[in-house]
Coordinates of C-alpha atoms and ligand atoms in Angstrom, one line a residue:
M1 CA 33.4 24.4 -12.3
N2 CA 36.2 24.4 -14.7
R3 CA 33.8 24.3 -17.5
L4 CA 33.1 27.9 -16.8
G5 CA 36.4 28.8 -18.3
R6 CA 36.7 32.2 -19.3
R7 CA 33.8 33.5 -17.2
E8 CA 35.2 31.9 -14.0
F9 CA 38.6 33.5 -14.8
L10 CA 36.8 36.9 -15.1
A11 CA 35.3 36.1 -11.7
T12 CA 38.5 35.6 -9.8
A13 CA 40.9 37.8 -11.6
A14 CA 39.0 40.8 -12.8
A15 CA 35.6 41.2 -11.0
A16 CA 36.9 44.5 -9.5
A17 CA 37.5 45.8 -13.0
L18 CA 34.2 44.8 -14.4
F19 CA 32.3 47.7 -13.1
P20 CA 34.7 50.5 -13.3
L21 CA 33.9 54.2 -13.0
R22 CA 30.9 53.8 -15.4
G23 CA 29.2 51.6 -12.9
R24 CA 26.3 53.2 -11.1
A25 CA 25.5 53.2 -7.4
G26 CA 24.4 50.1 -5.7
F27 CA 26.9 47.4 -6.7
T28 CA 30.1 46.6 -4.7
P29 CA 32.5 44.9 -7.0
G30 CA 34.4 41.9 -5.5
L31 CA 31.8 40.9 -3.0
T32 CA 29.6 38.0 -3.6
S33 CA 25.8 38.5 -3.7
R34 CA 25.6 36.5 -0.5
Q35 CA 27.2 39.5 1.2
T36 CA 25.8 42.3 -0.9
A37 CA 22.5 42.4 -2.7
L38 CA 22.6 42.8 -6.4
S39 CA 21.0 46.1 -7.3
Y40 CA 18.4 46.2 -10.1
E41 CA 19.5 49.7 -11.0
V42 CA 22.8 48.4 -12.3
F43 CA 21.2 46.1 -14.8
D44 CA 18.1 48.3 -15.6
P45 CA 17.8 47.9 -19.4
T46 CA 15.9 51.2 -19.8
R47 CA 19.3 53.0 -18.9
P48 CA 22.2 53.3 -21.3
F49 CA 24.6 52.8 -18.5
N50 CA 26.8 50.1 -17.1
F51 CA 27.5 48.4 -20.3
S52 CA 30.8 47.0 -19.2
Q53 CA 30.9 43.2 -19.4
S54 CA 32.5 42.0 -22.5
L55 CA 29.9 40.0 -24.7
L56 CA 30.6 36.3 -24.4
L57 CA 31.9 35.2 -27.7
P58 CA 31.9 31.6 -28.6
A59 CA 35.3 29.8 -28.4
D60 CA 36.2 26.3 -29.0
H61 CA 35.0 25.2 -25.5
G62 CA 33.1 26.7 -22.6
P63 CA 29.8 28.4 -22.6
F64 CA 28.3 28.6 -26.2
G65 CA 31.5 26.9 -27.4
I66 CA 31.6 25.9 -31.0
L67 CA 31.3 22.0 -31.0
E68 CA 32.1 20.4 -34.4
P69 CA 31.3 16.8 -33.5
T70 CA 32.9 14.1 -35.7
A71 CA 31.8 11.2 -33.5
S72 CA 29.0 10.5 -31.1
F73 CA 28.8 12.3 -27.8
T74 CA 26.6 12.8 -24.7
L75 CA 24.7 15.8 -24.1
T76 CA 23.8 16.1 -20.4
A77 CA 21.0 18.3 -19.1
G78 CA 21.6 19.2 -15.6
E79 CA 22.2 22.0 -13.1
S80 CA 25.4 24.2 -13.3
R81 CA 26.5 27.4 -11.8
H82 CA 27.4 30.2 -14.1
E83 CA 28.7 33.7 -13.5
L84 CA 25.8 35.7 -14.9
F85 CA 26.6 38.6 -12.7
P86 CA 30.2 39.5 -11.8
G87 CA 31.4 37.8 -8.6
T88 CA 28.2 35.8 -8.2
L89 CA 27.5 32.2 -9.5
S90 CA 23.9 31.6 -10.3
A91 CA 22.2 28.2 -10.7
L92 CA 21.1 27.5 -14.2
N93 CA 20.0 24.4 -16.1
T94 CA 22.3 23.8 -18.9
Y95 CA 23.5 21.3 -21.6
A96 CA 27.0 20.0 -20.8
V97 CA 29.4 18.2 -23.2
E98 CA 32.7 16.8 -22.6
L99 CA 34.5 15.9 -25.8
E100 CA 38.2 15.3 -26.7
G101 CA 39.3 17.0 -23.3
R102 CA 37.1 20.0 -23.9
A103 CA 34.2 21.1 -21.8
F104 CA 31.2 22.8 -23.3
T105 CA 28.0 24.5 -21.8
D106 CA 25.1 24.9 -24.1
P107 CA 27.5 24.3 -27.1
I108 CA 26.8 25.7 -30.5
I109 CA 26.6 22.6 -32.5
H110 CA 28.1 23.2 -35.9
L111 CA 27.8 20.8 -38.8
R112 CA 27.5 20.8 -42.6
N113 CA 24.6 19.8 -44.6
G114 CA 25.0 15.9 -45.3
D115 CA 26.8 15.3 -42.0
S116 CA 25.0 13.4 -39.3
L117 CA 24.5 13.9 -35.6
D118 CA 24.7 11.0 -33.2
V119 CA 24.0 12.1 -29.6
Q120 CA 22.9 10.6 -26.5
L121 CA 20.8 12.9 -24.2
R122 CA 21.1 12.2 -20.5
N123 CA 18.7 13.7 -18.1
E124 CA 20.4 14.9 -14.7
L125 CA 17.4 17.1 -14.0
T126 CA 14.8 16.3 -11.5
D127 CA 12.0 16.7 -14.0
P128 CA 11.3 15.0 -17.3
T129 CA 13.0 16.4 -20.4
I130 CA 13.6 15.8 -24.2
V131 CA 15.6 17.8 -26.6
H132 CA 13.9 19.2 -29.8
W133 CA 16.0 20.4 -32.7
H134 CA 14.1 23.5 -33.7
G135 CA 13.9 24.0 -37.5
L136 CA 15.6 20.7 -38.6
R137 CA 14.0 18.3 -41.0
V138 CA 14.1 15.1 -39.0
D139 CA 11.7 12.2 -38.4
G140 CA 9.3 12.1 -35.5
K141 CA 11.6 10.2 -33.3
N142 CA 14.4 12.7 -33.8
D143 CA 12.1 15.6 -33.7
A144 CA 11.3 14.3 -30.2
H145 CA 7.6 14.7 -29.9
V146 CA 6.7 15.5 -26.3
S147 CA 5.4 11.9 -25.8
F148 CA 9.1 10.9 -25.9
A149 CA 10.1 12.8 -22.7
I150 CA 12.5 10.9 -20.5
P151 CA 12.3 10.8 -16.8
A152 CA 15.1 11.9 -14.5
K153 CA 18.3 9.8 -14.9
G154 CA 16.8 8.5 -18.4
S155 CA 18.5 8.8 -21.6
Y156 CA 17.6 9.2 -25.3
R157 CA 19.4 8.5 -28.4
Y158 CA 19.2 10.8 -31.4
D159 CA 20.7 9.8 -34.8
F160 CA 20.0 11.8 -37.9
P161 CA 21.4 13.2 -41.1
I162 CA 21.5 17.0 -41.5
L163 CA 19.2 17.5 -44.4
N164 CA 18.6 21.3 -43.9
R165 CA 20.2 24.0 -45.9
A166 CA 22.6 26.3 -44.1
G167 CA 21.1 28.3 -41.3
A168 CA 21.2 28.9 -37.7
Y169 CA 18.8 26.6 -36.0
W170 CA 18.6 25.8 -32.3
Y171 CA 17.8 23.2 -29.7
H172 CA 15.9 23.4 -26.5
P173 CA 13.8 21.2 -24.2
H174 CA 10.3 20.1 -25.1
P175 CA 8.7 18.1 -22.2
H176 CA 5.0 19.2 -22.1
G177 CA 4.4 21.4 -19.2
F178 CA 8.0 21.9 -18.3
T179 CA 9.3 23.6 -21.5
A180 CA 8.9 27.2 -20.4
R181 CA 10.8 26.6 -17.0
Q182 CA 13.6 24.6 -18.6
V183 CA 14.4 26.9 -21.4
Y184 CA 14.2 29.9 -19.1
L185 CA 16.6 28.3 -16.7
G186 CA 19.2 28.1 -19.4
L187 CA 18.6 24.9 -21.5
A188 CA 19.1 26.2 -25.1
G189 CA 21.8 26.2 -27.8
L190 CA 22.4 27.2 -31.3
F191 CA 22.7 24.6 -34.2
I192 CA 24.6 26.1 -37.2
V193 CA 24.5 24.3 -40.4
D194 CA 26.8 25.1 -43.3
D195 CA 26.7 24.5 -47.0
D196 CA 28.4 25.8 -50.1
E197 CA 26.4 29.0 -50.5
E198 CA 27.0 29.8 -46.8
L199 CA 30.8 29.1 -47.2
A200 CA 30.8 31.2 -50.3
L201 CA 29.4 34.1 -48.3
R202 CA 31.7 33.7 -45.4
N203 CA 34.7 33.5 -47.7
N204 CA 33.5 36.6 -49.7
L205 CA 33.2 38.6 -46.7
D206 CA 35.9 37.1 -44.7
L207 CA 33.5 36.2 -41.9
R208 CA 34.7 33.9 -39.0
L209 CA 32.2 32.4 -36.6
G210 CA 32.8 33.7 -33.1
E211 CA 34.8 36.7 -34.2
T212 CA 33.1 38.6 -37.0
D213 CA 30.2 36.2 -37.5
I214 CA 28.6 36.6 -34.1
P215 CA 25.7 34.7 -32.6
L216 CA 23.5 36.9 -30.3
V217 CA 21.1 34.9 -28.2
L218 CA 18.6 37.3 -26.6
Q219 CA 16.9 36.2 -23.4
D220 CA 15.2 38.1 -20.7
K221 CA 15.2 37.0 -17.1
Q222 CA 14.2 38.0 -13.6
F223 CA 16.6 37.6 -10.7
S224 CA 16.7 37.9 -6.9
S225 CA 18.9 40.1 -5.1
E226 CA 21.1 37.0 -4.4
G227 CA 21.6 36.6 -8.1
E228 CA 19.3 33.6 -8.5
L229 CA 17.0 33.3 -11.5
I230 CA 13.3 33.6 -10.6
Y231 CA 10.7 31.8 -12.5
D232 CA 7.4 32.2 -10.7
P233 CA 4.7 33.3 -13.2
N234 CA 1.6 34.8 -11.8
T235 CA -1.8 34.4 -13.5
A236 CA -1.2 37.3 -15.8
D237 CA 2.3 36.0 -16.8
R238 CA 0.8 32.7 -17.6
M239 CA -1.8 34.5 -19.9
M240 CA 0.5 36.8 -21.5
G241 CA 3.8 35.1 -21.1
F242 CA 6.7 35.5 -18.5
L243 CA 8.9 38.5 -19.1
G244 CA 12.3 39.1 -17.7
D245 CA 13.6 42.5 -16.6
V246 CA 17.3 42.0 -17.2
I247 CA 18.2 41.5 -20.8
F248 CA 21.0 39.0 -21.5
V249 CA 22.9 38.5 -24.8
N250 CA 24.8 35.2 -24.8
L251 CA 24.2 35.1 -21.1
T252 CA 25.9 38.4 -20.6
P253 CA 23.8 41.3 -18.9
K254 CA 24.7 44.8 -20.1
P255 CA 27.3 43.4 -22.7
V256 CA 29.7 45.5 -24.7
L257 CA 31.3 44.6 -27.9
D258 CA 34.1 46.3 -29.8
L259 CA 34.1 46.6 -33.6
Q260 CA 36.6 47.4 -36.2
G261 CA 35.8 49.3 -39.4
R262 CA 34.5 46.2 -41.4
I263 CA 31.4 44.1 -42.0
Y264 CA 30.1 42.2 -39.0
R265 CA 27.5 39.5 -39.3
F266 CA 25.0 39.0 -36.4
R267 CA 22.9 35.8 -36.1
I268 CA 20.3 36.8 -33.6
L269 CA 18.1 34.3 -31.9
N270 CA 15.2 35.4 -29.8
G271 CA 15.5 32.6 -27.1
S272 CA 13.2 34.4 -24.6
N273 CA 10.1 32.7 -23.3
A274 CA 7.7 35.3 -24.4
R275 CA 9.2 38.8 -25.1
I276 CA 9.0 40.2 -28.6
Y277 CA 11.9 42.6 -29.6
R278 CA 11.7 45.4 -32.1
L279 CA 15.4 45.4 -32.8
A280 CA 17.5 48.2 -34.1
F281 CA 21.1 49.4 -33.9
V282 CA 20.8 53.1 -33.0
K283 CA 23.5 55.8 -32.7
G284 CA 21.9 58.6 -30.7
T285 CA 18.5 58.5 -32.2
T286 CA 19.6 57.5 -35.7
P287 CA 19.0 53.9 -36.7
I288 CA 22.1 52.3 -38.6
P289 CA 21.0 50.6 -41.8
L290 CA 21.5 46.9 -41.9
M291 CA 21.4 44.2 -44.6
L292 CA 19.0 41.4 -43.7
I293 CA 20.5 38.4 -45.3
G294 CA 18.8 35.5 -43.7
N295 CA 15.8 34.4 -41.6
D296 CA 15.0 31.1 -39.7
G297 CA 16.0 28.9 -42.5
G298 CA 19.1 30.4 -43.8
L299 CA 20.2 32.9 -46.5
L300 CA 17.6 35.0 -48.4
E301 CA 18.0 35.2 -52.2
Q302 CA 19.1 38.9 -51.8
P303 CA 19.9 41.1 -48.9
I304 CA 17.3 43.6 -47.9
E305 CA 18.1 46.9 -46.4
I306 CA 16.3 47.4 -43.1
T307 CA 16.6 49.6 -40.1
E308 CA 14.6 47.5 -37.7
I309 CA 13.1 44.0 -37.3
F310 CA 10.5 42.5 -35.0
L311 CA 11.8 39.2 -33.6
A312 CA 9.5 36.9 -31.7
P313 CA 10.4 34.0 -29.5
G314 CA 11.9 31.2 -31.6
E315 CA 12.6 33.4 -34.6
R316 CA 16.2 34.2 -36.0
A317 CA 17.5 37.0 -38.0
D318 CA 20.8 37.2 -39.8
V319 CA 22.1 40.7 -40.4
L320 CA 25.1 42.5 -41.7
L321 CA 26.3 45.7 -40.0
D322 CA 28.9 47.6 -41.9
A323 CA 31.0 49.4 -39.2
R324 CA 32.7 51.4 -42.0
R325 CA 29.6 53.6 -42.0
L326 CA 30.7 54.7 -38.5
D327 CA 33.7 56.6 -37.2
A328 CA 36.4 55.4 -34.9
G329 CA 35.3 56.3 -31.4
D330 CA 31.6 56.0 -32.2
V331 CA 29.4 54.3 -29.5
F332 CA 26.0 53.0 -30.5
F333 CA 23.6 50.4 -29.1
L334 CA 21.5 47.4 -30.1
K335 CA 18.0 48.4 -28.7
S336 CA 14.6 47.3 -28.6
L337 CA 12.4 50.2 -29.7
A338 CA 9.0 51.1 -28.3
F339 CA 6.0 49.3 -29.9
N340 CA 2.4 48.5 -29.0
P341 CA 2.5 45.0 -27.6
M342 CA -1.3 44.6 -28.6
H343 CA -2.1 42.7 -25.4
N344 CA -5.7 43.5 -26.3
E345 CA -8.1 44.0 -23.3
M346 CA -10.6 41.4 -24.1
H347 CA -8.5 38.7 -22.4
G348 CA -9.0 40.6 -19.2
F349 CA -5.4 41.0 -18.2
T350 CA -3.4 44.3 -18.7
P351 CA 0.3 44.3 -19.1
G352 CA 0.7 46.2 -15.7
Q353 CA -0.3 42.9 -13.9
Q354 CA 2.6 41.0 -15.2
S355 CA 5.5 40.5 -12.7
S356 CA 8.3 42.0 -14.8
R357 CA 9.6 45.5 -14.2
L358 CA 10.0 45.9 -18.0
A359 CA 6.9 45.8 -19.8
E360 CA 6.6 44.4 -23.3
G361 CA 6.8 47.2 -26.0
E362 CA 8.9 49.4 -23.6
E363 CA 12.1 50.8 -25.3
F364 CA 15.4 49.6 -23.8
Y365 CA 19.0 49.0 -24.5
I366 CA 20.5 45.5 -25.2
M367 CA 24.1 45.9 -26.0
Q368 CA 26.7 48.7 -26.4
L369 CA 29.0 48.6 -29.5
N370 CA 32.2 50.7 -29.6
V371 CA 33.8 51.4 -33.0
Q372 CA 37.6 51.2 -33.0
A373 CA 40.2 52.0 -35.5
A374 CA 39.6 51.4 -39.3
T375 CA 41.2 48.4 -41.0
S376 CA 42.1 47.7 -44.5
Y377 CA 39.0 45.6 -45.1
D378 CA 37.6 46.3 -48.6
R379 CA 34.9 43.7 -49.1
V380 CA 31.3 44.3 -50.3
A381 CA 28.0 42.3 -49.6
P382 CA 27.1 40.3 -52.6
S383 CA 23.9 41.2 -54.2
R384 CA 22.8 37.5 -54.6
L385 CA 23.1 35.2 -51.7
S386 CA 21.3 31.9 -52.5
E387 CA 18.5 30.4 -54.5
I388 CA 15.1 30.0 -53.0
R389 CA 12.7 28.0 -55.1
P390 CA 9.1 29.0 -54.2
I391 CA 6.8 26.3 -53.1
L392 CA 4.2 25.9 -56.0
T393 CA 0.8 26.2 -54.3
G394 CA -1.4 25.8 -57.5
G395 CA -4.2 23.5 -56.5
A396 CA -2.9 23.1 -53.0
A397 CA -5.5 22.3 -50.2
S398 CA -5.8 24.9 -47.5
R399 CA -6.4 24.5 -43.8
R400 CA -7.4 27.2 -41.5
F401 CA -6.2 27.6 -37.8
D402 CA -7.9 30.1 -35.5
L403 CA -5.9 31.6 -32.7
A404 CA -8.2 32.7 -29.8
L405 CA -8.9 32.7 -26.2
S406 CA -11.4 30.2 -25.0
M407 CA -13.4 30.9 -22.0
G408 CA -14.3 27.8 -19.9
G409 CA -12.2 25.1 -21.3
P410 CA -12.3 21.8 -19.6
T411 CA -11.0 23.4 -16.4
G412 CA -13.4 26.3 -16.7
G413 CA -10.4 28.7 -17.0
R414 CA -9.4 30.9 -19.8
R415 CA -6.8 29.4 -22.3
W416 CA -5.2 30.3 -25.6
T417 CA -6.3 27.8 -28.2
I418 CA -5.8 26.7 -31.8
N419 CA -9.2 25.9 -33.4
R420 CA -10.6 26.0 -29.9
L421 CA -8.4 22.9 -28.9
T422 CA -6.1 22.6 -25.9
Y423 CA -3.3 20.0 -26.3
N424 CA -4.1 16.5 -26.0
M425 CA -1.1 14.2 -26.3
E426 CA -3.2 11.3 -27.7
E427 CA -5.2 13.2 -30.4
Y428 CA -4.0 14.1 -33.9
P429 CA -6.5 16.6 -35.2
V430 CA -4.4 17.1 -38.3
S431 CA -3.2 14.5 -40.6
V432 CA -1.2 15.3 -43.7
S433 CA -0.3 12.9 -46.6
R434 CA 3.4 12.7 -47.2
G435 CA 4.4 14.8 -50.2
A436 CA 1.3 16.9 -50.1
I437 CA 1.8 20.7 -50.6
E438 CA -0.7 22.6 -48.4
I439 CA -1.5 26.1 -47.4
W440 CA -1.9 26.7 -43.7
E441 CA -3.9 29.9 -42.9
I442 CA -3.3 31.2 -39.5
V443 CA -6.0 33.6 -38.3
N444 CA -5.5 35.5 -35.1
S445 CA -8.5 37.0 -33.4
P446 CA -8.5 40.9 -33.2
M447 CA -9.3 40.4 -29.5
S448 CA -6.0 38.6 -28.9
M449 CA -2.2 39.1 -28.6
P450 CA 0.6 38.4 -30.9
H451 CA 1.5 34.7 -31.1
P452 CA 4.7 33.2 -32.7
I453 CA 3.5 30.2 -34.4
H454 CA 5.9 27.3 -35.0
I455 CA 5.7 24.1 -37.0
H456 CA 8.0 21.2 -36.5
G457 CA 9.6 19.1 -39.1
F458 CA 9.0 21.2 -42.3
P459 CA 10.3 24.7 -42.8
F460 CA 7.6 26.8 -44.7
Q461 CA 7.4 29.9 -46.9
V462 CA 5.1 32.9 -45.9
I463 CA 2.9 33.7 -49.0
S464 CA 0.7 36.4 -47.6
R465 CA 0.0 38.7 -44.6
T466 CA -3.2 40.6 -44.4
G467 CA -5.0 42.6 -41.7
S468 CA -1.7 43.8 -40.3
P469 CA -1.7 46.6 -37.6
N470 CA 0.0 49.8 -38.7
Q471 CA 3.2 49.1 -36.9
I472 CA 3.6 46.0 -39.2
S473 CA 2.1 47.3 -42.3
R474 CA 4.5 50.3 -42.5
L475 CA 7.3 47.7 -42.7
V476 CA 5.8 45.8 -45.7
A477 CA 8.2 45.5 -48.6
G478 CA 7.0 43.7 -51.7
P479 CA 3.6 42.1 -52.6
D480 CA 1.2 40.2 -50.5
G481 CA 1.9 42.2 -47.2
L482 CA 5.1 40.4 -46.5
V483 CA 7.7 42.1 -44.2
P484 CA 11.4 41.4 -44.5
S485 CA 11.3 38.9 -41.7
D486 CA 8.8 36.7 -43.6
R487 CA 11.2 36.2 -46.6
G488 CA 13.0 33.0 -47.4
W489 CA 12.4 29.9 -45.3
K490 CA 10.8 30.2 -42.0
D491 CA 9.8 27.8 -39.1
T492 CA 8.3 30.4 -36.8
V493 CA 6.0 33.2 -37.9
L494 CA 4.6 36.0 -35.7
V495 CA 0.9 36.6 -36.1
W496 CA -0.4 39.9 -34.6
P497 CA -4.0 40.4 -33.5
G498 CA -6.3 40.8 -36.5
E499 CA -3.8 39.2 -39.0
R500 CA -4.3 36.3 -41.4
V501 CA -1.0 34.8 -42.4
R502 CA -0.9 32.1 -45.1
L503 CA 2.1 29.7 -45.3
A504 CA 3.1 27.3 -48.1
I505 CA 4.4 23.9 -46.7
D506 CA 5.8 21.1 -48.7
F507 CA 5.2 18.0 -46.6
A508 CA 7.7 15.9 -48.7
H509 CA 10.3 13.7 -46.8
N510 CA 11.6 10.2 -47.1
F511 CA 10.9 9.0 -43.5
P512 CA 8.7 6.0 -43.7
G513 CA 5.3 5.2 -41.9
R514 CA 3.5 7.5 -39.7
Q515 CA 5.5 10.5 -38.2
P516 CA 4.3 12.5 -35.4
Y517 CA 5.0 16.3 -35.2
L518 CA 3.9 19.3 -33.3
F519 CA 2.4 22.7 -34.2
H520 CA 2.4 25.3 -31.5
C521 CA 2.7 28.9 -30.1
H522 CA 6.4 29.6 -29.2
N523 CA 5.3 31.8 -26.5
L524 CA 6.4 29.1 -23.9
E525 CA 3.9 29.9 -21.4
H526 CA 1.2 29.5 -24.0
E527 CA 2.7 26.3 -25.3
D528 CA 2.9 24.7 -21.8
Q529 CA -0.7 25.7 -21.2
G530 CA -1.7 23.7 -24.3
M531 CA -1.6 26.2 -27.2
M532 CA -0.3 23.3 -29.3
I533 CA -1.7 20.4 -31.4
N534 CA -0.3 17.2 -32.8
Y535 CA -0.2 16.6 -36.4
E536 CA 1.0 13.6 -38.3
V537 CA 2.5 12.8 -41.7
T538 CA 1.3 9.5 -43.2
Ligands
LIG1 CU1 11.3 25.7 -30.6 CU2 8.3 23.1 -30.5 O1 9.8 24.3 -30.4
LIG2 CU1 10.6 23.2 -33.4
LIG3 CU1 0.7 32.4 -28.0

């Protein structure tokens, strides 16, 4: 219980103050949910009300605490109770770390390029698990192919050097068939890597992680009136993905954040199972311009001015917001704007059949931001951030991957497939030679839905996007149909129905022998159902 730290303090000391007069009907502060049912209305994201819990900011311990390991440590996956809703402790699955007298829950692992990580995973869950380091350049053993999943009470040792450039990577479970449930129940954390370019930027803009450089982990969940999370996908949820109807940022529902008149950096992770967000910071109906400075694999070469960005499960966006553009006293919101979710009819399910009260593509509020007094801050964002060398694809071989619904697979049911295949742990349909440069062409059927495609082990560059629907093509900036979220280094790319997205991948690494990796859809219900294939590098 003491690992709850600040949140627990809030529970006991200030629950009554958390829903002050701004609170709407239906929630009685100070009572536990065992006595009074939580009202959905209070947390309904379509209403700009009740934003009254302070956003959980990472400290040097506690939930999302910043862990800078200098020695080996143990990461324990297990059950814990967490105050998601004021006055109620909800059961989650989380990663716990005790180190040098400090307790962390789902820590932000913070290291520098060239450091190494030595960590022992312990499984205190009742199901098998394994941790995957999403976006990191590691060998197959450390990437933790699903076949390495450990049983309850088992343990697994990871030990690898950090070869990646700076960026906000993340870690989460990857046991085949259990990934969606385990991530949903709370097993996920950020993995922030620094390097010289990154430190120069932070220095330049006077950014401090946890204060003015703020991770935002977006997750949508369903909960019962007792405050317990519900993960019970129906057939339509399994086909389209399980959506929540309460939106959490850093495990805080209806969060509020106070800003001063200066530049803030937000590193946004879509840690949701299936929901795609069309993110914008909006004052009234006016979007506030942002600088996109990084994507999945760290900084871009130059900032790109944007007013909105689509973020699919697994993707990250790194943005600067200059609060000097606003006035003291201004109130604005991080929102997800309305869009067409393109769950095309052919697969026989309509979004209305999903269990969530909040449909995909519906407009909703995520976080309230309040602008406070001006400060003496006078920094300006640099026009050049980093160097990105394009992968040279002249003469590169190309492979095509078709995303489609297959009728009547082995079990007779409908399933999302990659090249008509459903995941088979023993088979390696793709074998790549170490050091090869390849173009992977991902083609999504027009009679499909959006699929966020993720490749393990090798960050890639998006080289073209064609056949885009209007809501994407109007965002195109630059040649080859690329949108700002395609720039720089990526490990997850959203492919809309009818699109053809080409990726350049350099399969160079120094790990010897045969190395097993995965390639899959990061809609976690799709992944668990087998929209995933093995590939090997030999
Ligand atoms: Cu983030 Cu294979 O996963
Ligand atoms: Cu991954
Ligand atoms: Cu998918």
